[in-house]
């Protein structure tokens, strides 16, 4: 991870040239959720292609652009597109956005994703506040020689998601009269969606929703002692006994329908920081 620090310094210097503000918050926008960036009072945008050491993103519904500006008067950066392990990125590369945020001074990370619901109470278009996570990627971004400048070798993961931010999100949902589920996000490598047997396994192992991202980013954020809020949009339901087909295009379309609720939560949480 020592090389990572050098890469980060170059990427951070580039961003600072375009936007000389210290962000307080970083938002990672998942599949079909990039529209949330339209809420931002934009002061600068940076294509990942121009960011030193940043890989290209090849995932459907991920634009590959960093938007810098403010929301509710709070300076922040939003990543329109993330790096998944299934694209062939290493776990370390997949967490570069989080490391960059930390290097620039952000203390809070808001992560969003599209996920398959395996909790039978969940319906397409619902939002789940991520309460906890299970790493079934069989990979971890902290593998390697630890750089103590980034965080401790053995970070605590007893409560990766910030309870106070979660309460703020819950109160926004109550005030706006929509359901906000709470549950466990399980990360699988992908890029295939799950088989019926795998959806059943996810449920039995304690997952409420399953996706292909987020877990490495949250590990890196906790390594850097950032506060984390995680939100999953349920874009399909993985019900083993009533199987239905899932496609990437369906997932993106479903994510877009939930963006109004997601936007309300993100705006409200940022305003409360
Ligand atoms: N499985 C994994 N990732 C996903 C799903 C799913 O069912 N839906 C959206 N992302």
PDB file of C-alpha atoms and ligand atoms in Angstrom:
ATOM      1  CA  UNK A   1       0.000   0.000   0.000  1.00  0.00           C
ATOM      2  CA  UNK A   2       3.021   2.271   0.138  1.00  0.00           C
ATOM      3  CA  UNK A   3       2.799   2.898  -3.616  1.00  0.00           C
ATOM      4  CA  UNK A   4      -0.848   3.820  -3.081  1.00  0.00           C
ATOM      5  CA  UNK A   5       0.128   6.885  -1.077  1.00  0.00           C
ATOM      6  CA  UNK A   6       2.234   8.222  -3.959  1.00  0.00           C
ATOM      7  CA  UNK A   7      -0.638   7.629  -6.397  1.00  0.00           C
ATOM      8  CA  UNK A   8      -3.052   9.370  -4.078  1.00  0.00           C
ATOM      9  CA  UNK A   9      -0.841  12.406  -3.730  1.00  0.00           C
ATOM     10  CA  UNK A  10      -0.805  12.834  -7.518  1.00  0.00           C
ATOM     11  CA  UNK A  11      -4.588  12.399  -7.831  1.00  0.00           C
ATOM     12  CA  UNK A  12      -5.265  14.752  -4.900  1.00  0.00           C
ATOM     13  CA  UNK A  13      -2.952  17.413  -6.348  1.00  0.00           C
ATOM     14  CA  UNK A  14      -4.829  17.229  -9.668  1.00  0.00           C
ATOM     15  CA  UNK A  15      -8.228  17.660  -8.003  1.00  0.00           C
ATOM     16  CA  UNK A  16      -6.957  20.570  -5.915  1.00  0.00           C
ATOM     17  CA  UNK A  17      -5.851  22.352  -9.105  1.00  0.00           C
ATOM     18  CA  UNK A  18      -9.432  22.158 -10.393  1.00  0.00           C
ATOM     19  CA  UNK A  19     -11.226  22.755  -7.103  1.00  0.00           C
ATOM     20  CA  UNK A  20      -9.379  24.313  -4.190  1.00  0.00           C
ATOM     21  CA  UNK A  21     -11.994  23.460  -1.559  1.00  0.00           C
ATOM     22  CA  UNK A  22     -11.829  20.882   1.238  1.00  0.00           C
ATOM     23  CA  UNK A  23     -14.765  18.486   0.811  1.00  0.00           C
ATOM     24  CA  UNK A  24     -16.596  17.467   3.954  1.00  0.00           C
ATOM     25  CA  UNK A  25     -18.454  14.612   2.357  1.00  0.00           C
ATOM     26  CA  UNK A  26     -17.977  12.158  -0.479  1.00  0.00           C
ATOM     27  CA  UNK A  27     -20.806  10.377  -2.258  1.00  0.00           C
ATOM     28  CA  UNK A  28     -20.348   7.280  -4.361  1.00  0.00           C
ATOM     29  CA  UNK A  29     -23.215   6.931  -6.805  1.00  0.00           C
ATOM     30  CA  UNK A  30     -24.201   3.407  -7.777  1.00  0.00           C
ATOM     31  CA  UNK A  31     -25.765   1.980 -10.943  1.00  0.00           C
ATOM     32  CA  UNK A  32     -28.501   4.241 -12.291  1.00  0.00           C
ATOM     33  CA  UNK A  33     -28.097   6.632  -9.345  1.00  0.00           C
ATOM     34  CA  UNK A  34     -25.753   9.106 -11.036  1.00  0.00           C
ATOM     35  CA  UNK A  35     -28.655  11.544 -11.491  1.00  0.00           C
ATOM     36  CA  UNK A  36     -28.309  12.496  -7.853  1.00  0.00           C
ATOM     37  CA  UNK A  37     -25.306  14.580  -8.894  1.00  0.00           C
ATOM     38  CA  UNK A  38     -27.731  16.933 -10.662  1.00  0.00           C
ATOM     39  CA  UNK A  39     -28.756  18.209  -7.223  1.00  0.00           C
ATOM     40  CA  UNK A  40     -25.256  19.500  -6.612  1.00  0.00           C
ATOM     41  CA  UNK A  41     -24.333  23.123  -7.101  1.00  0.00           C
ATOM     42  CA  UNK A  42     -21.445  22.166  -9.397  1.00  0.00           C
ATOM     43  CA  UNK A  43     -18.148  24.049  -9.173  1.00  0.00           C
ATOM     44  CA  UNK A  44     -15.864  21.643 -11.071  1.00  0.00           C
ATOM     45  CA  UNK A  45     -16.007  18.294 -12.814  1.00  0.00           C
ATOM     46  CA  UNK A  46     -13.119  15.928 -13.432  1.00  0.00           C
ATOM     47  CA  UNK A  47     -13.239  12.962 -15.797  1.00  0.00           C
ATOM     48  CA  UNK A  48     -11.644   9.858 -14.313  1.00  0.00           C
ATOM     49  CA  UNK A  49      -9.625   9.640 -17.541  1.00  0.00           C
ATOM     50  CA  UNK A  50      -7.779  12.808 -16.460  1.00  0.00           C
ATOM     51  CA  UNK A  51      -7.244  11.778 -12.851  1.00  0.00           C
ATOM     52  CA  UNK A  52      -3.726  10.398 -12.337  1.00  0.00           C
ATOM     53  CA  UNK A  53      -3.764   6.648 -11.552  1.00  0.00           C
ATOM     54  CA  UNK A  54      -7.538   6.362 -11.795  1.00  0.00           C
ATOM     55  CA  UNK A  55      -8.695   3.401 -13.862  1.00  0.00           C
ATOM     56  CA  UNK A  56     -11.522   3.668 -16.408  1.00  0.00           C
ATOM     57  CA  UNK A  57     -14.938   2.485 -15.366  1.00  0.00           C
ATOM     58  CA  UNK A  58     -16.625   0.094 -17.755  1.00  0.00           C
ATOM     59  CA  UNK A  59     -19.803  -0.706 -15.832  1.00  0.00           C
ATOM     60  CA  UNK A  60     -23.220  -0.005 -17.334  1.00  0.00           C
ATOM     61  CA  UNK A  61     -24.826   3.082 -15.767  1.00  0.00           C
ATOM     62  CA  UNK A  62     -21.513   4.433 -14.447  1.00  0.00           C
ATOM     63  CA  UNK A  63     -20.332   7.646 -16.051  1.00  0.00           C
ATOM     64  CA  UNK A  64     -16.743   7.927 -14.853  1.00  0.00           C
ATOM     65  CA  UNK A  65     -16.771  11.486 -13.604  1.00  0.00           C
ATOM     66  CA  UNK A  66     -16.113  13.305 -10.372  1.00  0.00           C
ATOM     67  CA  UNK A  67     -18.446  16.193  -9.565  1.00  0.00           C
ATOM     68  CA  UNK A  68     -17.220  18.793  -7.061  1.00  0.00           C
ATOM     69  CA  UNK A  69     -19.438  21.432  -5.519  1.00  0.00           C
ATOM     70  CA  UNK A  70     -21.893  21.938  -2.698  1.00  0.00           C
ATOM     71  CA  UNK A  71     -25.237  20.570  -1.566  1.00  0.00           C
ATOM     72  CA  UNK A  72     -27.187  22.308   1.208  1.00  0.00           C
ATOM     73  CA  UNK A  73     -24.150  24.572   1.538  1.00  0.00           C
ATOM     74  CA  UNK A  74     -21.855  21.627   2.369  1.00  0.00           C
ATOM     75  CA  UNK A  75     -18.774  21.185   0.143  1.00  0.00           C
ATOM     76  CA  UNK A  76     -18.685  17.689  -1.297  1.00  0.00           C
ATOM     77  CA  UNK A  77     -17.510  15.456  -4.083  1.00  0.00           C
ATOM     78  CA  UNK A  78     -19.680  12.908  -5.879  1.00  0.00           C
ATOM     79  CA  UNK A  79     -18.260  10.016  -7.847  1.00  0.00           C
ATOM     80  CA  UNK A  80     -20.491   9.208 -10.825  1.00  0.00           C
ATOM     81  CA  UNK A  81     -19.249   5.688 -11.271  1.00  0.00           C
ATOM     82  CA  UNK A  82     -17.310   3.266  -9.127  1.00  0.00           C
ATOM     83  CA  UNK A  83     -14.753   0.533  -9.732  1.00  0.00           C
ATOM     84  CA  UNK A  84     -15.991  -3.009  -9.240  1.00  0.00           C
ATOM     85  CA  UNK A  85     -13.891  -6.089  -8.725  1.00  0.00           C
ATOM     86  CA  UNK A  86     -15.852  -7.801 -11.494  1.00  0.00           C
ATOM     87  CA  UNK A  87     -14.431  -5.275 -13.972  1.00  0.00           C
ATOM     88  CA  UNK A  88     -11.013  -6.684 -13.195  1.00  0.00           C
ATOM     89  CA  UNK A  89      -9.976  -3.880 -10.840  1.00  0.00           C
ATOM     90  CA  UNK A  90      -7.967  -4.886  -7.813  1.00  0.00           C
ATOM     91  CA  UNK A  91      -9.573  -4.359  -4.400  1.00  0.00           C
ATOM     92  CA  UNK A  92      -7.088  -1.518  -3.844  1.00  0.00           C
ATOM     93  CA  UNK A  93      -7.986   0.176  -7.140  1.00  0.00           C
ATOM     94  CA  UNK A  94     -11.668  -0.169  -6.321  1.00  0.00           C
ATOM     95  CA  UNK A  95     -11.156   1.923  -3.199  1.00  0.00           C
ATOM     96  CA  UNK A  96      -9.177   4.761  -4.817  1.00  0.00           C
ATOM     97  CA  UNK A  97     -12.196   7.125  -4.688  1.00  0.00           C
ATOM     98  CA  UNK A  98     -12.495   6.628  -0.927  1.00  0.00           C
ATOM     99  CA  UNK A  99      -8.762   7.072  -0.396  1.00  0.00           C
ATOM    100  CA  UNK A 100      -8.833  10.218  -2.520  1.00  0.00           C
ATOM    101  CA  UNK A 101     -11.707  11.645  -0.492  1.00  0.00           C
ATOM    102  CA  UNK A 102      -9.856  10.994   2.719  1.00  0.00           C
ATOM    103  CA  UNK A 103      -6.645  12.476   1.343  1.00  0.00           C
ATOM    104  CA  UNK A 104      -8.573  15.645   0.449  1.00  0.00           C
ATOM    105  CA  UNK A 105      -9.999  15.902   3.963  1.00  0.00           C
ATOM    106  CA  UNK A 106     -13.534  14.441   3.738  1.00  0.00           C
ATOM    107  CA  UNK A 107     -14.715  12.837   6.960  1.00  0.00           C
ATOM    108  CA  UNK A 108     -17.980  11.290   5.851  1.00  0.00           C
ATOM    109  CA  UNK A 109     -18.760   8.805   3.091  1.00  0.00           C
ATOM    110  CA  UNK A 110     -22.223   8.240   1.643  1.00  0.00           C
ATOM    111  CA  UNK A 111     -22.342   5.069  -0.454  1.00  0.00           C
ATOM    112  CA  UNK A 112     -25.240   4.106  -2.670  1.00  0.00           C
ATOM    113  CA  UNK A 113     -25.790   0.992  -4.733  1.00  0.00           C
ATOM    114  CA  UNK A 114     -28.331  -1.057  -6.635  1.00  0.00           C
ATOM    115  CA  UNK A 115     -29.011  -4.395  -4.976  1.00  0.00           C
ATOM    116  CA  UNK A 116     -31.162  -7.480  -5.230  1.00  0.00           C
ATOM    117  CA  UNK A 117     -33.562  -7.870  -2.308  1.00  0.00           C
ATOM    118  CA  UNK A 118     -33.679 -11.276  -0.630  1.00  0.00           C
ATOM    119  CA  UNK A 119     -35.670 -10.207   2.402  1.00  0.00           C
ATOM    120  CA  UNK A 120     -39.252 -11.154   1.478  1.00  0.00           C
ATOM    121  CA  UNK A 121     -40.516  -7.842   2.870  1.00  0.00           C
ATOM    122  CA  UNK A 122     -38.600  -5.912   0.202  1.00  0.00           C
ATOM    123  CA  UNK A 123     -40.116  -4.736  -3.107  1.00  0.00           C
ATOM    124  CA  UNK A 124     -38.561  -3.241  -6.226  1.00  0.00           C
ATOM    125  CA  UNK A 125     -38.027   0.486  -5.755  1.00  0.00           C
ATOM    126  CA  UNK A 126     -37.632   0.258  -1.965  1.00  0.00           C
ATOM    127  CA  UNK A 127     -34.601   1.694  -0.206  1.00  0.00           C
ATOM    128  CA  UNK A 128     -32.614  -0.164   2.445  1.00  0.00           C
ATOM    129  CA  UNK A 129     -30.431   1.585   4.960  1.00  0.00           C
ATOM    130  CA  UNK A 130     -27.363  -0.634   5.248  1.00  0.00           C
ATOM    131  CA  UNK A 131     -27.039  -1.646   8.857  1.00  0.00           C
ATOM    132  CA  UNK A 132     -24.156  -4.074   8.416  1.00  0.00           C
ATOM    133  CA  UNK A 133     -22.317  -5.956   5.703  1.00  0.00           C
ATOM    134  CA  UNK A 134     -20.981  -9.394   4.821  1.00  0.00           C
ATOM    135  CA  UNK A 135     -17.928  -9.730   2.622  1.00  0.00           C
ATOM    136  CA  UNK A 136     -18.341 -12.679   0.269  1.00  0.00           C
ATOM    137  CA  UNK A 137     -15.942 -11.226  -2.294  1.00  0.00           C
ATOM    138  CA  UNK A 138     -13.105 -13.275  -0.862  1.00  0.00           C
ATOM    139  CA  UNK A 139     -10.946 -10.175  -1.294  1.00  0.00           C
ATOM    140  CA  UNK A 140     -10.104  -7.257   0.946  1.00  0.00           C
ATOM    141  CA  UNK A 141      -8.567  -3.884  -0.030  1.00  0.00           C
ATOM    142  CA  UNK A 142      -6.327  -3.920   3.044  1.00  0.00           C
ATOM    143  CA  UNK A 143      -4.410  -7.037   2.018  1.00  0.00           C
ATOM    144  CA  UNK A 144      -0.701  -6.178   1.772  1.00  0.00           C
ATOM    145  CA  UNK A 145       1.775  -4.242   3.843  1.00  0.00           C
ATOM    146  CA  UNK A 146      -0.252  -1.763   5.878  1.00  0.00           C
ATOM    147  CA  UNK A 147       0.511   1.925   5.548  1.00  0.00           C
ATOM    148  CA  UNK A 148       0.027   3.351   9.025  1.00  0.00           C
ATOM    149  CA  UNK A 149      -0.546   6.776   7.447  1.00  0.00           C
ATOM    150  CA  UNK A 150      -3.807   5.461   6.016  1.00  0.00           C
ATOM    151  CA  UNK A 151      -5.051   3.533   9.049  1.00  0.00           C
ATOM    152  CA  UNK A 152      -4.384   0.660  11.457  1.00  0.00           C
ATOM    153  CA  UNK A 153      -3.517  -2.838  10.264  1.00  0.00           C
ATOM    154  CA  UNK A 154      -6.524  -4.436  11.963  1.00  0.00           C
ATOM    155  CA  UNK A 155      -9.431  -1.987  11.812  1.00  0.00           C
ATOM    156  CA  UNK A 156     -12.467  -2.582  13.975  1.00  0.00           C
ATOM    157  CA  UNK A 157     -15.561  -3.501  11.960  1.00  0.00           C
ATOM    158  CA  UNK A 158     -18.046  -3.975  14.806  1.00  0.00           C
ATOM    159  CA  UNK A 159     -20.149  -1.054  13.573  1.00  0.00           C
ATOM    160  CA  UNK A 160     -19.017   0.024  10.087  1.00  0.00           C
ATOM    161  CA  UNK A 161     -22.172   2.074   9.423  1.00  0.00           C
ATOM    162  CA  UNK A 162     -22.701   5.186  11.538  1.00  0.00           C
ATOM    163  CA  UNK A 163     -25.739   4.814  13.813  1.00  0.00           C
ATOM    164  CA  UNK A 164     -26.354   8.556  14.137  1.00  0.00           C
ATOM    165  CA  UNK A 165     -26.379   9.132  10.358  1.00  0.00           C
ATOM    166  CA  UNK A 166     -28.674   6.113  10.037  1.00  0.00           C
ATOM    167  CA  UNK A 167     -31.115   7.715  12.477  1.00  0.00           C
ATOM    168  CA  UNK A 168     -31.097  10.937  10.471  1.00  0.00           C
ATOM    169  CA  UNK A 169     -31.894   8.916   7.326  1.00  0.00           C
ATOM    170  CA  UNK A 170     -34.721   7.077   9.113  1.00  0.00           C
ATOM    171  CA  UNK A 171     -36.262  10.316  10.334  1.00  0.00           C
ATOM    172  CA  UNK A 172     -36.174  11.793   6.809  1.00  0.00           C
ATOM    173  CA  UNK A 173     -38.038   8.721   5.484  1.00  0.00           C
ATOM    174  CA  UNK A 174     -40.626   9.029   8.278  1.00  0.00           C
ATOM    175  CA  UNK A 175     -41.125  12.731   7.638  1.00  0.00           C
ATOM    176  CA  UNK A 176     -41.590  12.117   3.921  1.00  0.00           C
ATOM    177  CA  UNK A 177     -43.822   9.125   4.515  1.00  0.00           C
ATOM    178  CA  UNK A 178     -41.889   6.405   2.700  1.00  0.00           C
ATOM    179  CA  UNK A 179     -40.522   3.079   3.896  1.00  0.00           C
ATOM    180  CA  UNK A 180     -36.822   2.820   4.668  1.00  0.00           C
ATOM    181  CA  UNK A 181     -35.839  -0.768   5.379  1.00  0.00           C
ATOM    182  CA  UNK A 182     -32.799  -1.603   7.432  1.00  0.00           C
ATOM    183  CA  UNK A 183     -30.680  -4.630   6.680  1.00  0.00           C
ATOM    184  CA  UNK A 184     -27.485  -6.465   5.886  1.00  0.00           C
ATOM    185  CA  UNK A 185     -25.783  -5.990   2.510  1.00  0.00           C
ATOM    186  CA  UNK A 186     -23.900  -8.963   1.188  1.00  0.00           C
ATOM    187  CA  UNK A 187     -21.289  -8.480  -1.525  1.00  0.00           C
ATOM    188  CA  UNK A 188     -20.751 -11.157  -4.168  1.00  0.00           C
ATOM    189  CA  UNK A 189     -18.170 -10.837  -6.947  1.00  0.00           C
ATOM    190  CA  UNK A 190     -20.495 -10.927  -9.974  1.00  0.00           C
ATOM    191  CA  UNK A 191     -20.815  -9.970 -12.765  1.00  0.00           C
ATOM    192  CA  UNK A 192     -23.439 -12.702 -13.008  1.00  0.00           C
ATOM    193  CA  UNK A 193     -26.577 -12.149 -10.977  1.00  0.00           C
ATOM    194  CA  UNK A 194     -27.261 -14.947  -8.512  1.00  0.00           C
ATOM    195  CA  UNK A 195     -28.756 -18.332  -9.187  1.00  0.00           C
ATOM    196  CA  UNK A 196     -31.855 -19.326  -7.208  1.00  0.00           C
ATOM    197  CA  UNK A 197     -29.656 -21.406  -4.932  1.00  0.00           C
ATOM    198  CA  UNK A 198     -27.323 -18.451  -4.384  1.00  0.00           C
ATOM    199  CA  UNK A 199     -30.162 -16.061  -3.495  1.00  0.00           C
ATOM    200  CA  UNK A 200     -31.328 -18.687  -0.998  1.00  0.00           C
ATOM    201  CA  UNK A 201     -27.803 -18.924   0.395  1.00  0.00           C
ATOM    202  CA  UNK A 202     -27.543 -15.139   0.754  1.00  0.00           C
ATOM    203  CA  UNK A 203     -30.750 -15.125   2.793  1.00  0.00           C
ATOM    204  CA  UNK A 204     -29.681 -18.073   4.952  1.00  0.00           C
ATOM    205  CA  UNK A 205     -26.295 -16.500   5.614  1.00  0.00           C
ATOM    206  CA  UNK A 206     -27.937 -13.368   6.965  1.00  0.00           C
ATOM    207  CA  UNK A 207     -28.177 -11.040   3.971  1.00  0.00           C
ATOM    208  CA  UNK A 208     -31.191  -8.844   3.232  1.00  0.00           C
ATOM    209  CA  UNK A 209     -29.823  -7.508  -0.039  1.00  0.00           C
ATOM    210  CA  UNK A 210     -27.048  -8.612  -2.370  1.00  0.00           C
ATOM    211  CA  UNK A 211     -24.847  -6.610  -4.687  1.00  0.00           C
ATOM    212  CA  UNK A 212     -21.415  -6.463  -6.275  1.00  0.00           C
ATOM    213  CA  UNK A 213     -19.856  -3.397  -4.683  1.00  0.00           C
ATOM    214  CA  UNK A 214     -19.688  -1.157  -1.611  1.00  0.00           C
ATOM    215  CA  UNK A 215     -18.025  -3.568   0.840  1.00  0.00           C
ATOM    216  CA  UNK A 216     -14.421  -2.766  -0.220  1.00  0.00           C
ATOM    217  CA  UNK A 217     -15.198   0.974  -0.149  1.00  0.00           C
ATOM    218  CA  UNK A 218     -16.650   0.764   3.344  1.00  0.00           C
ATOM    219  CA  UNK A 219     -13.634  -1.227   4.556  1.00  0.00           C
ATOM    220  CA  UNK A 220     -11.299   1.469   3.192  1.00  0.00           C
ATOM    221  CA  UNK A 221     -13.455   4.213   4.727  1.00  0.00           C
ATOM    222  CA  UNK A 222     -13.387   2.575   8.157  1.00  0.00           C
ATOM    223  CA  UNK A 223      -9.643   2.016   7.787  1.00  0.00           C
ATOM    224  CA  UNK A 224      -9.414   5.795   7.388  1.00  0.00           C
ATOM    225  CA  UNK A 225     -11.855   6.356  10.282  1.00  0.00           C
ATOM    226  CA  UNK A 226     -14.561   7.944   8.120  1.00  0.00           C
ATOM    227  CA  UNK A 227     -18.225   7.981   9.128  1.00  0.00           C
ATOM    228  CA  UNK A 228     -20.269   5.922   6.691  1.00  0.00           C
ATOM    229  CA  UNK A 229     -23.892   5.955   5.581  1.00  0.00           C
ATOM    230  CA  UNK A 230     -24.935   3.251   3.099  1.00  0.00           C
ATOM    231  CA  UNK A 231     -28.135   3.072   1.036  1.00  0.00           C
ATOM    232  CA  UNK A 232     -29.204   0.265  -1.276  1.00  0.00           C
ATOM    233  CA  UNK A 233     -31.923   0.682  -3.871  1.00  0.00           C
ATOM    234  CA  UNK A 234     -33.736  -2.612  -4.310  1.00  0.00           C
ATOM    235  CA  UNK A 235     -33.810  -2.995  -8.086  1.00  0.00           C
ATOM    236  CA  UNK A 236     -34.983  -6.617  -8.277  1.00  0.00           C
ATOM    237  CA  UNK A 237     -36.017  -9.304  -5.868  1.00  0.00           C
ATOM    238  CA  UNK A 238     -34.143 -12.562  -5.680  1.00  0.00           C
ATOM    239  CA  UNK A 239     -36.816 -14.911  -4.570  1.00  0.00           C
ATOM    240  CA  UNK A 240     -35.713 -18.543  -5.042  1.00  0.00           C
ATOM    241  CA  UNK A 241     -39.221 -19.964  -5.122  1.00  0.00           C
ATOM    242  CA  UNK A 242     -40.685 -17.489  -7.609  1.00  0.00           C
ATOM    243  CA  UNK A 243     -37.708 -16.903  -9.885  1.00  0.00           C
ATOM    244  CA  UNK A 244     -37.651 -13.954 -12.268  1.00  0.00           C
ATOM    245  CA  UNK A 245     -35.040 -12.866 -14.787  1.00  0.00           C
ATOM    246  CA  UNK A 246     -32.793  -9.880 -14.112  1.00  0.00           C
ATOM    247  CA  UNK A 247     -30.885  -7.731 -16.606  1.00  0.00           C
ATOM    248  CA  UNK A 248     -28.500  -4.826 -16.147  1.00  0.00           C
ATOM    249  CA  UNK A 249     -30.897  -2.526 -18.018  1.00  0.00           C
ATOM    250  CA  UNK A 250     -33.818  -3.493 -15.731  1.00  0.00           C
ATOM    251  CA  UNK A 251     -31.642  -2.800 -12.697  1.00  0.00           C
ATOM    252  CA  UNK A 252     -30.742   0.684 -13.930  1.00  0.00           C
ATOM    253  CA  UNK A 253     -34.348   1.521 -14.832  1.00  0.00           C
ATOM    254  CA  UNK A 254     -35.534   0.408 -11.372  1.00  0.00           C
ATOM    255  CA  UNK A 255     -32.768   2.395  -9.651  1.00  0.00           C
ATOM    256  CA  UNK A 256     -33.837   5.529 -11.494  1.00  0.00           C
ATOM    257  CA  UNK A 257     -37.420   5.212 -10.245  1.00  0.00           C
ATOM    258  CA  UNK A 258     -36.212   5.305  -6.650  1.00  0.00           C
ATOM    259  CA  UNK A 259     -33.925   8.278  -7.101  1.00  0.00           C
ATOM    260  CA  UNK A 260     -36.418  10.778  -5.654  1.00  0.00           C
ATOM    261  CA  UNK A 261     -36.447   9.025  -2.259  1.00  0.00           C
ATOM    262  CA  UNK A 262     -32.699   8.596  -2.345  1.00  0.00           C
ATOM    263  CA  UNK A 263     -32.196  12.262  -3.153  1.00  0.00           C
ATOM    264  CA  UNK A 264     -34.373  13.293  -0.196  1.00  0.00           C
ATOM    265  CA  UNK A 265     -32.289  11.176   2.174  1.00  0.00           C
ATOM    266  CA  UNK A 266     -28.943  12.322   0.821  1.00  0.00           C
ATOM    267  CA  UNK A 267     -29.966  16.008   0.915  1.00  0.00           C
ATOM    268  CA  UNK A 268     -31.305  15.685   4.457  1.00  0.00           C
ATOM    269  CA  UNK A 269     -28.300  13.806   5.789  1.00  0.00           C
ATOM    270  CA  UNK A 270     -25.859  16.255   4.232  1.00  0.00           C
ATOM    271  CA  UNK A 271     -27.838  19.194   5.653  1.00  0.00           C
ATOM    272  CA  UNK A 272     -27.664  17.628   9.141  1.00  0.00           C
ATOM    273  CA  UNK A 273     -23.866  17.239   9.115  1.00  0.00           C
TER     274      UNK A 273
HETATM  275  N1  LIG B   1     -27.405  -9.373  -7.365  1.00  0.00           N
HETATM  276  C1  LIG B   1     -26.222  -8.769  -7.369  1.00  0.00           C
HETATM  277  N2  LIG B   1     -26.055  -7.484  -7.674  1.00  0.00           N
HETATM  278  C2  LIG B   1     -27.152  -6.762  -7.976  1.00  0.00           C
HETATM  279  C3  LIG B   1     -28.424  -7.347  -7.977  1.00  0.00           C
HETATM  280  C4  LIG B   1     -28.548  -8.727  -7.662  1.00  0.00           C
HETATM  281  O1  LIG B   1     -29.649  -9.324  -7.662  1.00  0.00           O
HETATM  282  N3  LIG B   1     -29.296  -6.356  -8.322  1.00  0.00           N
HETATM  283  C5  LIG B   1     -28.563  -5.226  -8.508  1.00  0.00           C
HETATM  284  N4  LIG B   1     -27.261  -5.464  -8.287  1.00  0.00           N
END
